[in-house]
């Protein structure tokens, strides 16, 4: 085993621990102990319970809620990614009983809405409309739900909506921006699904967040969250104009968005429970690292921005921490440079004083720096990859260029859902040793050229026979991405 294999295995183990902490069973068990209101939502005597759900974590969520409701659960329908049941075959935490009243529809291959997703959305809308004062509707929501609950407003077509969202995503739009546009074009998002159930006794939402800052009105595009006093159409138009797409819209789409839409007068009885987010994953990662004798510090849980700038931030951070630990920077100089670096990023939970203090306390130890969030990629090529693989690749060549800590700085970037772009991996490992390994193979193509054409998956398939991939398979949950920076 080489000197770099142990840190890689350690990073992968710590990442998996974070993922396990945000799986549905863990989240339900923890929240039931913490929140009396959550228990009460599942205990209305004499009421019929019905469940609808959509998202990457929803199969596991449905298994848990069916166990809790028992025979009081009368009907339901969930929409989950293609291949989910096959992936978790035999896993009791993701297996509904044979006589379950819940119907399952698998759709939205590669996280893209399809006709089957519109069928699922139509049927959920109809089920919600059928609720009466004797019925409780439980809505399970997680990341990926926007694609799995798709019902465009007429006369907008599914291909039109798909083209708009794909173009926005390729232009570097954030998940918040994408979901504002999705809401404007949808017949079920932005609280409209809950409004269909206004005759129900209660409408409860159980949510696992995949968006920075946990804005519940945007998670899966907020189908049960009514934005009082807001006009989603105005926001959507501003976003489309920002990315210079407004003038390219079909006339029918522009007319839909130009309509004013407010929901001040609507009130739906019920409550929303945020079951988990990347806060839970980051905390579990810190606890795992500490149990291994590894000092750790959370940098931010709100990492955003283009992968180019995010990779540059991590490269500069790694260089500063390494040089400080090697005695090349005094604590005062280190503090000044860290504060200058952090001035250029907009993570409002980042505390530079606390970060410097934590690093200083561990000056003679290895340290794990934990980041979480969801950067974006501007598509400029036709390669295959994802934001996590590209971030790791850009970090590798960035830190190599600084000529520091060749084998002593390791980086992991991976999605907690186990799916990074249209690939079969969650992410990848970065470090100067990765770039060096590729360069020593004598390949004709420059390593960074893979990043420039968004072809990071091919790069990692070549270097190290794929050993720098982070592979988990679909995890059954989703709380965005985790970044682990280990300075040994």
mmCIF file of C-alpha atoms in Angstrom, residues 5-376:
data_model
loop_
_atom_site.group_PDB
_atom_site.id
_atom_site.type_symbol
_atom_site.label_atom_id
_atom_site.label_comp_id
_atom_site.label_asym_id
_atom_site.label_seq_id
_atom_site.Cartn_x
_atom_site.Cartn_y
_atom_site.Cartn_z
ATOM 1 C CA UNK A 5 -3.693 5.003 -0.053
ATOM 2 C CA UNK A 6 -4.398 5.260 3.679
ATOM 3 C CA UNK A 7 -5.628 8.904 3.575
ATOM 4 C CA UNK A 8 -7.812 8.040 0.593
ATOM 5 C CA UNK A 9 -9.414 5.115 2.419
ATOM 6 C CA UNK A 10 -9.856 7.279 5.493
ATOM 7 C CA UNK A 11 -11.602 10.027 3.530
ATOM 8 C CA UNK A 12 -13.942 7.540 1.864
ATOM 9 C CA UNK A 13 -14.800 5.964 5.231
ATOM 10 C CA UNK A 14 -15.527 9.335 6.835
ATOM 11 C CA UNK A 15 -17.674 10.403 3.875
ATOM 12 C CA UNK A 16 -19.715 7.187 4.090
ATOM 13 C CA UNK A 17 -20.326 7.837 7.777
ATOM 14 C CA UNK A 18 -21.807 11.224 6.897
ATOM 15 C CA UNK A 19 -24.064 9.626 4.300
ATOM 16 C CA UNK A 20 -25.281 6.961 6.725
ATOM 17 C CA UNK A 21 -26.285 9.644 9.219
ATOM 18 C CA UNK A 22 -28.752 11.193 6.769
ATOM 19 C CA UNK A 23 -30.442 8.026 5.572
ATOM 20 C CA UNK A 24 -34.201 8.047 6.255
ATOM 21 C CA UNK A 25 -34.219 5.508 9.079
ATOM 22 C CA UNK A 26 -31.570 7.433 11.029
ATOM 23 C CA UNK A 27 -33.329 10.749 10.505
ATOM 24 C CA UNK A 28 -36.788 9.501 11.496
ATOM 25 C CA UNK A 29 -35.457 7.782 14.618
ATOM 26 C CA UNK A 30 -33.590 10.890 15.733
ATOM 27 C CA UNK A 31 -36.408 13.349 15.021
ATOM 28 C CA UNK A 32 -39.074 11.231 16.712
ATOM 29 C CA UNK A 33 -37.055 11.482 19.908
ATOM 30 C CA UNK A 34 -36.675 15.243 19.545
ATOM 31 C CA UNK A 35 -40.045 16.494 18.312
ATOM 32 C CA UNK A 36 -43.363 15.743 20.015
ATOM 33 C CA UNK A 37 -45.226 17.434 17.162
ATOM 34 C CA UNK A 38 -43.790 14.891 14.724
ATOM 35 C CA UNK A 39 -45.147 12.035 16.830
ATOM 36 C CA UNK A 40 -48.513 13.762 17.107
ATOM 37 C CA UNK A 41 -48.729 14.199 13.326
ATOM 38 C CA UNK A 42 -48.802 10.421 12.996
ATOM 39 C CA UNK A 43 -51.302 9.793 15.791
ATOM 40 C CA UNK A 44 -54.662 11.354 14.851
ATOM 41 C CA UNK A 45 -57.266 8.875 16.063
ATOM 42 C CA UNK A 46 -60.092 7.970 13.722
ATOM 43 C CA UNK A 47 -58.441 9.520 10.670
ATOM 44 C CA UNK A 48 -57.434 7.833 7.439
ATOM 45 C CA UNK A 49 -53.811 8.388 6.433
ATOM 46 C CA UNK A 50 -52.577 8.706 2.864
ATOM 47 C CA UNK A 51 -48.997 9.157 1.640
ATOM 48 C CA UNK A 52 -47.548 10.749 -1.459
ATOM 49 C CA UNK A 53 -43.847 11.332 -1.998
ATOM 50 C CA UNK A 54 -41.175 12.245 -4.527
ATOM 51 C CA UNK A 55 -37.399 12.315 -4.279
ATOM 52 C CA UNK A 56 -34.223 10.286 -4.060
ATOM 53 C CA UNK A 57 -34.730 9.554 -0.357
ATOM 54 C CA UNK A 58 -38.456 8.857 -0.537
ATOM 55 C CA UNK A 59 -38.423 5.058 -0.748
ATOM 56 C CA UNK A 60 -36.647 4.841 2.601
ATOM 57 C CA UNK A 61 -38.887 7.571 4.022
ATOM 58 C CA UNK A 62 -41.978 5.659 2.893
ATOM 59 C CA UNK A 63 -40.744 2.458 4.567
ATOM 60 C CA UNK A 64 -40.343 4.302 7.856
ATOM 61 C CA UNK A 65 -43.673 6.106 7.766
ATOM 62 C CA UNK A 66 -45.553 2.935 6.865
ATOM 63 C CA UNK A 67 -44.024 1.216 9.900
ATOM 64 C CA UNK A 68 -45.138 4.103 12.095
ATOM 65 C CA UNK A 69 -48.691 4.298 10.709
ATOM 66 C CA UNK A 70 -49.446 0.592 10.422
ATOM 67 C CA UNK A 71 -53.038 -0.204 9.425
ATOM 68 C CA UNK A 72 -54.054 3.475 9.559
ATOM 69 C CA UNK A 73 -52.274 3.942 6.222
ATOM 70 C CA UNK A 74 -54.968 3.505 3.572
ATOM 71 C CA UNK A 75 -53.417 4.519 0.262
ATOM 72 C CA UNK A 76 -50.574 6.315 -1.395
ATOM 73 C CA UNK A 77 -48.195 6.775 -4.291
ATOM 74 C CA UNK A 78 -44.491 7.584 -4.386
ATOM 75 C CA UNK A 79 -42.290 8.626 -7.303
ATOM 76 C CA UNK A 80 -38.633 7.569 -7.098
ATOM 77 C CA UNK A 81 -35.633 7.382 -9.468
ATOM 78 C CA UNK A 82 -35.402 4.565 -11.981
ATOM 79 C CA UNK A 83 -33.573 1.553 -10.563
ATOM 80 C CA UNK A 84 -34.040 2.439 -6.884
ATOM 81 C CA UNK A 85 -35.827 -0.763 -5.854
ATOM 82 C CA UNK A 86 -33.324 -2.929 -7.723
ATOM 83 C CA UNK A 87 -30.446 -1.060 -6.096
ATOM 84 C CA UNK A 88 -31.834 -1.706 -2.590
ATOM 85 C CA UNK A 89 -33.268 -5.181 -3.115
ATOM 86 C CA UNK A 90 -32.995 -7.095 0.153
ATOM 87 C CA UNK A 91 -32.299 -4.007 2.261
ATOM 88 C CA UNK A 92 -35.099 -3.869 4.823
ATOM 89 C CA UNK A 93 -34.684 -0.114 5.300
ATOM 90 C CA UNK A 94 -35.670 0.357 1.653
ATOM 91 C CA UNK A 95 -38.173 -2.466 1.151
ATOM 92 C CA UNK A 96 -41.923 -1.940 1.398
ATOM 93 C CA UNK A 97 -43.915 -5.003 2.518
ATOM 94 C CA UNK A 98 -45.597 -7.055 -0.240
ATOM 95 C CA UNK A 99 -49.064 -5.968 0.917
ATOM 96 C CA UNK A 100 -48.186 -2.284 1.186
ATOM 97 C CA UNK A 101 -50.983 0.107 0.138
ATOM 98 C CA UNK A 102 -48.322 2.351 -1.384
ATOM 99 C CA UNK A 103 -47.847 2.235 -5.130
ATOM 100 C CA UNK A 104 -44.378 2.946 -6.503
ATOM 101 C CA UNK A 105 -43.569 4.626 -9.818
ATOM 102 C CA UNK A 106 -39.944 4.730 -10.970
ATOM 103 C CA UNK A 107 -39.177 7.499 -13.443
ATOM 104 C CA UNK A 108 -36.941 10.477 -14.316
ATOM 105 C CA UNK A 109 -33.856 8.611 -15.579
ATOM 106 C CA UNK A 110 -30.665 10.653 -14.993
ATOM 107 C CA UNK A 111 -32.716 13.109 -12.935
ATOM 108 C CA UNK A 112 -34.603 14.339 -15.994
ATOM 109 C CA UNK A 113 -38.420 14.470 -15.884
ATOM 110 C CA UNK A 114 -40.227 12.214 -18.359
ATOM 111 C CA UNK A 115 -43.793 11.307 -19.284
ATOM 112 C CA UNK A 116 -44.038 8.813 -16.423
ATOM 113 C CA UNK A 117 -43.110 11.576 -13.983
ATOM 114 C CA UNK A 118 -46.023 13.643 -15.302
ATOM 115 C CA UNK A 119 -48.332 10.657 -14.822
ATOM 116 C CA UNK A 120 -47.171 10.335 -11.218
ATOM 117 C CA UNK A 121 -47.695 14.062 -10.611
ATOM 118 C CA UNK A 122 -51.189 13.993 -12.129
ATOM 119 C CA UNK A 123 -52.233 11.077 -9.963
ATOM 120 C CA UNK A 124 -50.821 12.669 -6.804
ATOM 121 C CA UNK A 125 -52.680 15.861 -7.600
ATOM 122 C CA UNK A 126 -55.911 13.870 -7.986
ATOM 123 C CA UNK A 127 -55.316 12.001 -4.716
ATOM 124 C CA UNK A 128 -54.751 15.299 -2.901
ATOM 125 C CA UNK A 129 -57.965 16.716 -4.370
ATOM 126 C CA UNK A 130 -59.929 13.701 -3.040
ATOM 127 C CA UNK A 131 -59.005 14.384 0.592
ATOM 128 C CA UNK A 132 -61.811 15.093 3.080
ATOM 129 C CA UNK A 133 -62.002 16.137 6.730
ATOM 130 C CA UNK A 134 -61.544 12.476 7.656
ATOM 131 C CA UNK A 135 -58.209 12.256 5.822
ATOM 132 C CA UNK A 136 -54.611 13.147 6.696
ATOM 133 C CA UNK A 137 -52.224 13.592 3.789
ATOM 134 C CA UNK A 138 -48.542 12.927 4.490
ATOM 135 C CA UNK A 139 -46.180 14.300 1.855
ATOM 136 C CA UNK A 140 -42.616 12.965 1.700
ATOM 137 C CA UNK A 141 -40.174 15.356 0.049
ATOM 138 C CA UNK A 142 -36.463 15.109 -0.708
ATOM 139 C CA UNK A 143 -33.851 16.215 -3.197
ATOM 140 C CA UNK A 144 -34.521 15.103 -6.748
ATOM 141 C CA UNK A 145 -38.230 15.678 -6.229
ATOM 142 C CA UNK A 146 -38.421 18.421 -8.848
ATOM 143 C CA UNK A 147 -37.795 15.907 -11.630
ATOM 144 C CA UNK A 148 -39.997 13.222 -10.058
ATOM 145 C CA UNK A 149 -43.014 15.523 -9.603
ATOM 146 C CA UNK A 150 -43.324 17.235 -12.960
ATOM 147 C CA UNK A 151 -46.558 18.621 -14.387
ATOM 148 C CA UNK A 152 -46.058 21.632 -16.674
ATOM 149 C CA UNK A 153 -48.762 24.282 -16.788
ATOM 150 C CA UNK A 154 -50.723 24.116 -19.986
ATOM 151 C CA UNK A 155 -49.911 24.933 -22.739
ATOM 152 C CA UNK A 156 -46.230 24.487 -21.782
ATOM 153 C CA UNK A 157 -44.954 21.119 -23.004
ATOM 154 C CA UNK A 158 -42.559 18.811 -21.203
ATOM 155 C CA UNK A 159 -39.866 19.178 -23.920
ATOM 156 C CA UNK A 160 -40.126 22.973 -23.655
ATOM 157 C CA UNK A 161 -39.736 22.908 -19.894
ATOM 158 C CA UNK A 162 -36.859 20.426 -20.101
ATOM 159 C CA UNK A 163 -35.006 22.580 -22.616
ATOM 160 C CA UNK A 164 -35.355 25.701 -20.448
ATOM 161 C CA UNK A 165 -34.120 23.980 -17.278
ATOM 162 C CA UNK A 166 -31.220 22.203 -19.030
ATOM 163 C CA UNK A 167 -30.120 25.461 -20.662
ATOM 164 C CA UNK A 168 -30.270 27.297 -17.341
ATOM 165 C CA UNK A 169 -28.310 24.550 -15.582
ATOM 166 C CA UNK A 170 -25.684 24.556 -18.320
ATOM 167 C CA UNK A 171 -25.348 28.323 -17.892
ATOM 168 C CA UNK A 172 -24.389 27.886 -14.235
ATOM 169 C CA UNK A 173 -27.729 28.708 -12.583
ATOM 170 C CA UNK A 174 -27.964 27.709 -8.919
ATOM 171 C CA UNK A 175 -30.463 25.151 -7.639
ATOM 172 C CA UNK A 176 -32.441 28.018 -6.080
ATOM 173 C CA UNK A 177 -32.700 29.755 -9.444
ATOM 174 C CA UNK A 178 -33.644 26.555 -11.252
ATOM 175 C CA UNK A 179 -36.418 25.865 -8.770
ATOM 176 C CA UNK A 180 -37.894 29.370 -9.002
ATOM 177 C CA UNK A 181 -38.277 28.822 -12.750
ATOM 178 C CA UNK A 182 -39.644 25.307 -12.238
ATOM 179 C CA UNK A 183 -42.294 26.699 -9.885
ATOM 180 C CA UNK A 184 -43.396 29.300 -12.430
ATOM 181 C CA UNK A 185 -43.865 26.625 -15.092
ATOM 182 C CA UNK A 186 -45.508 23.984 -12.885
ATOM 183 C CA UNK A 187 -49.076 23.038 -12.024
ATOM 184 C CA UNK A 188 -48.066 21.349 -8.732
ATOM 185 C CA UNK A 189 -44.964 23.105 -7.388
ATOM 186 C CA UNK A 190 -44.832 26.243 -5.257
ATOM 187 C CA UNK A 191 -47.580 25.147 -2.857
ATOM 188 C CA UNK A 192 -50.038 24.145 -5.571
ATOM 189 C CA UNK A 193 -50.070 20.471 -4.543
ATOM 190 C CA UNK A 194 -51.046 21.434 -0.970
ATOM 191 C CA UNK A 195 -53.799 23.699 -2.275
ATOM 192 C CA UNK A 196 -55.356 20.691 -3.990
ATOM 193 C CA UNK A 197 -55.624 19.081 -0.529
ATOM 194 C CA UNK A 198 -57.290 22.038 1.189
ATOM 195 C CA UNK A 199 -60.252 19.848 2.229
ATOM 196 C CA UNK A 200 -58.010 17.460 4.187
ATOM 197 C CA UNK A 201 -58.042 17.367 7.978
ATOM 198 C CA UNK A 202 -54.287 17.983 7.931
ATOM 199 C CA UNK A 203 -51.475 18.112 5.376
ATOM 200 C CA UNK A 204 -48.080 17.199 6.824
ATOM 201 C CA UNK A 205 -44.786 17.476 4.971
ATOM 202 C CA UNK A 206 -41.680 15.524 5.949
ATOM 203 C CA UNK A 207 -38.638 17.008 4.239
ATOM 204 C CA UNK A 208 -34.967 16.149 3.742
ATOM 205 C CA UNK A 209 -33.151 19.218 2.444
ATOM 206 C CA UNK A 210 -30.824 19.286 -0.547
ATOM 207 C CA UNK A 211 -30.504 23.069 -0.826
ATOM 208 C CA UNK A 212 -28.040 25.418 0.864
ATOM 209 C CA UNK A 213 -29.642 27.113 3.860
ATOM 210 C CA UNK A 214 -32.666 24.744 3.806
ATOM 211 C CA UNK A 215 -35.244 27.074 2.180
ATOM 212 C CA UNK A 216 -38.248 24.749 2.463
ATOM 213 C CA UNK A 217 -40.146 26.674 -0.217
ATOM 214 C CA UNK A 218 -37.529 25.571 -2.770
ATOM 215 C CA UNK A 219 -36.753 21.972 -1.757
ATOM 216 C CA UNK A 220 -38.195 19.875 -4.607
ATOM 217 C CA UNK A 221 -39.602 23.266 -5.679
ATOM 218 C CA UNK A 222 -41.823 23.489 -2.597
ATOM 219 C CA UNK A 223 -45.021 21.683 -3.672
ATOM 220 C CA UNK A 224 -46.560 22.000 -0.200
ATOM 221 C CA UNK A 225 -45.111 25.377 0.794
ATOM 222 C CA UNK A 226 -47.194 28.409 -0.075
ATOM 223 C CA UNK A 227 -45.106 31.554 -0.445
ATOM 224 C CA UNK A 228 -47.424 34.198 1.004
ATOM 225 C CA UNK A 229 -47.033 37.607 -0.602
ATOM 226 C CA UNK A 230 -44.529 36.381 -3.175
ATOM 227 C CA UNK A 231 -44.791 36.202 -6.932
ATOM 228 C CA UNK A 232 -42.725 33.318 -8.268
ATOM 229 C CA UNK A 233 -43.334 34.442 -11.829
ATOM 230 C CA UNK A 234 -41.596 37.764 -11.237
ATOM 231 C CA UNK A 235 -38.585 35.943 -9.799
ATOM 232 C CA UNK A 236 -38.536 33.465 -12.670
ATOM 233 C CA UNK A 237 -38.579 36.228 -15.280
ATOM 234 C CA UNK A 238 -35.680 38.017 -13.581
ATOM 235 C CA UNK A 239 -33.650 34.789 -13.549
ATOM 236 C CA UNK A 240 -34.337 34.070 -17.229
ATOM 237 C CA UNK A 241 -33.337 37.607 -18.128
ATOM 238 C CA UNK A 242 -30.170 37.327 -16.024
ATOM 239 C CA UNK A 243 -29.045 34.358 -18.118
ATOM 240 C CA UNK A 244 -30.219 36.011 -21.366
ATOM 241 C CA UNK A 245 -32.856 33.362 -22.060
ATOM 242 C CA UNK A 246 -36.033 35.442 -21.857
ATOM 243 C CA UNK A 247 -36.031 36.483 -25.518
ATOM 244 C CA UNK A 248 -35.500 32.876 -26.614
ATOM 245 C CA UNK A 249 -38.593 31.496 -24.838
ATOM 246 C CA UNK A 250 -41.550 30.133 -26.785
ATOM 247 C CA UNK A 251 -44.408 32.643 -26.741
ATOM 248 C CA UNK A 252 -46.639 30.294 -24.736
ATOM 249 C CA UNK A 253 -44.011 29.988 -21.997
ATOM 250 C CA UNK A 254 -43.430 33.733 -21.796
ATOM 251 C CA UNK A 255 -47.165 34.344 -21.465
ATOM 252 C CA UNK A 256 -47.407 31.883 -18.545
ATOM 253 C CA UNK A 257 -44.567 33.590 -16.690
ATOM 254 C CA UNK A 258 -45.889 37.086 -17.400
ATOM 255 C CA UNK A 259 -49.053 36.313 -15.441
ATOM 256 C CA UNK A 260 -49.036 37.682 -11.881
ATOM 257 C CA UNK A 261 -49.454 34.985 -9.227
ATOM 258 C CA UNK A 262 -49.911 35.504 -5.488
ATOM 259 C CA UNK A 263 -51.360 33.233 -2.815
ATOM 260 C CA UNK A 264 -52.042 35.538 0.143
ATOM 261 C CA UNK A 265 -55.539 34.183 0.738
ATOM 262 C CA UNK A 266 -54.652 30.475 0.980
ATOM 263 C CA UNK A 267 -54.066 28.670 4.293
ATOM 264 C CA UNK A 268 -53.686 24.892 4.547
ATOM 265 C CA UNK A 269 -53.952 23.173 7.979
ATOM 266 C CA UNK A 270 -50.866 21.182 8.843
ATOM 267 C CA UNK A 271 -47.154 21.460 9.489
ATOM 268 C CA UNK A 272 -43.803 20.898 7.812
ATOM 269 C CA UNK A 273 -41.042 18.905 9.510
ATOM 270 C CA UNK A 274 -37.437 19.311 8.355
ATOM 271 C CA UNK A 275 -36.037 15.864 9.106
ATOM 272 C CA UNK A 276 -32.464 16.438 8.031
ATOM 273 C CA UNK A 277 -29.920 18.414 6.054
ATOM 274 C CA UNK A 278 -26.184 18.638 5.493
ATOM 275 C CA UNK A 279 -25.886 19.957 9.062
ATOM 276 C CA UNK A 280 -26.534 16.391 10.268
ATOM 277 C CA UNK A 281 -24.019 14.906 7.817
ATOM 278 C CA UNK A 282 -21.292 17.413 8.713
ATOM 279 C CA UNK A 283 -21.771 16.818 12.444
ATOM 280 C CA UNK A 284 -21.521 13.051 11.963
ATOM 281 C CA UNK A 285 -18.356 13.469 9.891
ATOM 282 C CA UNK A 286 -16.711 15.533 12.627
ATOM 283 C CA UNK A 287 -17.647 12.923 15.233
ATOM 284 C CA UNK A 288 -16.244 10.126 13.062
ATOM 285 C CA UNK A 289 -12.985 11.994 12.458
ATOM 286 C CA UNK A 290 -12.605 12.766 16.157
ATOM 287 C CA UNK A 291 -13.154 9.111 17.034
ATOM 288 C CA UNK A 292 -10.189 8.309 14.786
ATOM 289 C CA UNK A 293 -8.024 10.846 16.595
ATOM 290 C CA UNK A 294 -8.218 13.294 13.699
ATOM 291 C CA UNK A 295 -8.744 16.973 14.489
ATOM 292 C CA UNK A 296 -11.565 18.386 12.364
ATOM 293 C CA UNK A 297 -13.243 21.715 11.725
ATOM 294 C CA UNK A 298 -16.318 22.655 9.695
ATOM 295 C CA UNK A 299 -15.475 25.380 7.203
ATOM 296 C CA UNK A 300 -19.003 26.052 5.909
ATOM 297 C CA UNK A 301 -22.227 24.208 5.168
ATOM 298 C CA UNK A 302 -23.144 26.738 2.473
ATOM 299 C CA UNK A 303 -20.487 26.229 -0.192
ATOM 300 C CA UNK A 304 -21.771 27.621 -3.496
ATOM 301 C CA UNK A 305 -20.445 29.127 -6.696
ATOM 302 C CA UNK A 306 -18.841 27.853 -9.862
ATOM 303 C CA UNK A 307 -16.466 24.923 -9.419
ATOM 304 C CA UNK A 308 -13.661 27.033 -10.880
ATOM 305 C CA UNK A 309 -13.804 29.554 -8.041
ATOM 306 C CA UNK A 310 -14.590 26.914 -5.405
ATOM 307 C CA UNK A 311 -11.557 24.852 -6.432
ATOM 308 C CA UNK A 312 -9.341 27.953 -6.300
ATOM 309 C CA UNK A 313 -10.608 28.674 -2.792
ATOM 310 C CA UNK A 314 -9.822 25.155 -1.602
ATOM 311 C CA UNK A 315 -6.366 25.211 -3.240
ATOM 312 C CA UNK A 316 -5.478 28.505 -1.539
ATOM 313 C CA UNK A 317 -6.865 27.241 1.766
ATOM 314 C CA UNK A 318 -4.854 24.019 1.556
ATOM 315 C CA UNK A 319 -1.665 25.929 0.769
ATOM 316 C CA UNK A 320 -2.125 28.328 3.694
ATOM 317 C CA UNK A 321 -2.923 25.578 6.205
ATOM 318 C CA UNK A 322 -0.010 23.441 5.033
ATOM 319 C CA UNK A 323 2.507 26.302 5.143
ATOM 320 C CA UNK A 324 1.285 27.294 8.617
ATOM 321 C CA UNK A 325 1.733 23.750 9.873
ATOM 322 C CA UNK A 326 5.206 23.595 8.332
ATOM 323 C CA UNK A 327 6.217 26.740 10.189
ATOM 324 C CA UNK A 328 6.453 28.898 7.076
ATOM 325 C CA UNK A 329 3.771 31.295 8.384
ATOM 326 C CA UNK A 330 3.382 32.832 11.818
ATOM 327 C CA UNK A 331 -0.048 32.617 13.416
ATOM 328 C CA UNK A 332 -0.593 36.315 12.781
ATOM 329 C CA UNK A 333 0.335 36.063 9.114
ATOM 330 C CA UNK A 334 -1.827 32.960 8.768
ATOM 331 C CA UNK A 335 -4.803 34.733 10.313
ATOM 332 C CA UNK A 336 -4.414 37.758 8.019
ATOM 333 C CA UNK A 337 -4.198 35.643 4.874
ATOM 334 C CA UNK A 338 -7.148 33.469 5.866
ATOM 335 C CA UNK A 339 -9.294 36.554 6.443
ATOM 336 C CA UNK A 340 -8.259 37.950 3.056
ATOM 337 C CA UNK A 341 -9.166 34.646 1.409
ATOM 338 C CA UNK A 342 -12.540 34.451 3.114
ATOM 339 C CA UNK A 343 -13.412 38.036 2.111
ATOM 340 C CA UNK A 344 -13.832 36.807 -1.453
ATOM 341 C CA UNK A 345 -16.431 34.113 -0.646
ATOM 342 C CA UNK A 346 -20.069 34.595 0.308
ATOM 343 C CA UNK A 347 -20.665 31.800 2.812
ATOM 344 C CA UNK A 348 -22.536 33.533 5.613
ATOM 345 C CA UNK A 349 -21.884 30.754 8.147
ATOM 346 C CA UNK A 350 -18.106 30.975 7.749
ATOM 347 C CA UNK A 351 -16.380 32.174 10.912
ATOM 348 C CA UNK A 352 -12.758 33.069 10.177
ATOM 349 C CA UNK A 353 -11.738 33.611 13.823
ATOM 350 C CA UNK A 354 -13.075 30.224 14.900
ATOM 351 C CA UNK A 355 -11.468 28.546 11.902
ATOM 352 C CA UNK A 356 -8.044 30.068 12.588
ATOM 353 C CA UNK A 357 -8.282 29.094 16.263
ATOM 354 C CA UNK A 358 -9.119 25.480 15.399
ATOM 355 C CA UNK A 359 -6.226 25.178 12.955
ATOM 356 C CA UNK A 360 -3.840 26.813 15.431
ATOM 357 C CA UNK A 361 -4.829 24.341 18.157
ATOM 358 C CA UNK A 362 -3.842 21.472 15.878
ATOM 359 C CA UNK A 363 -0.660 23.000 14.467
ATOM 360 C CA UNK A 364 1.312 19.810 15.090
ATOM 361 C CA UNK A 365 -1.488 17.443 14.051
ATOM 362 C CA UNK A 366 -3.236 16.433 10.875
ATOM 363 C CA UNK A 367 -6.493 18.294 10.323
ATOM 364 C CA UNK A 368 -9.673 17.544 8.382
ATOM 365 C CA UNK A 369 -11.507 20.565 6.983
ATOM 366 C CA UNK A 370 -15.170 19.844 6.223
ATOM 367 C CA UNK A 371 -17.194 21.749 3.651
ATOM 368 C CA UNK A 372 -20.729 21.118 2.436
ATOM 369 C CA UNK A 373 -22.985 22.676 -0.168
ATOM 370 C CA UNK A 374 -23.564 22.557 -3.886
ATOM 371 C CA UNK A 375 -21.320 24.298 -6.431
ATOM 372 C CA UNK A 376 -22.346 24.621 -10.069
#
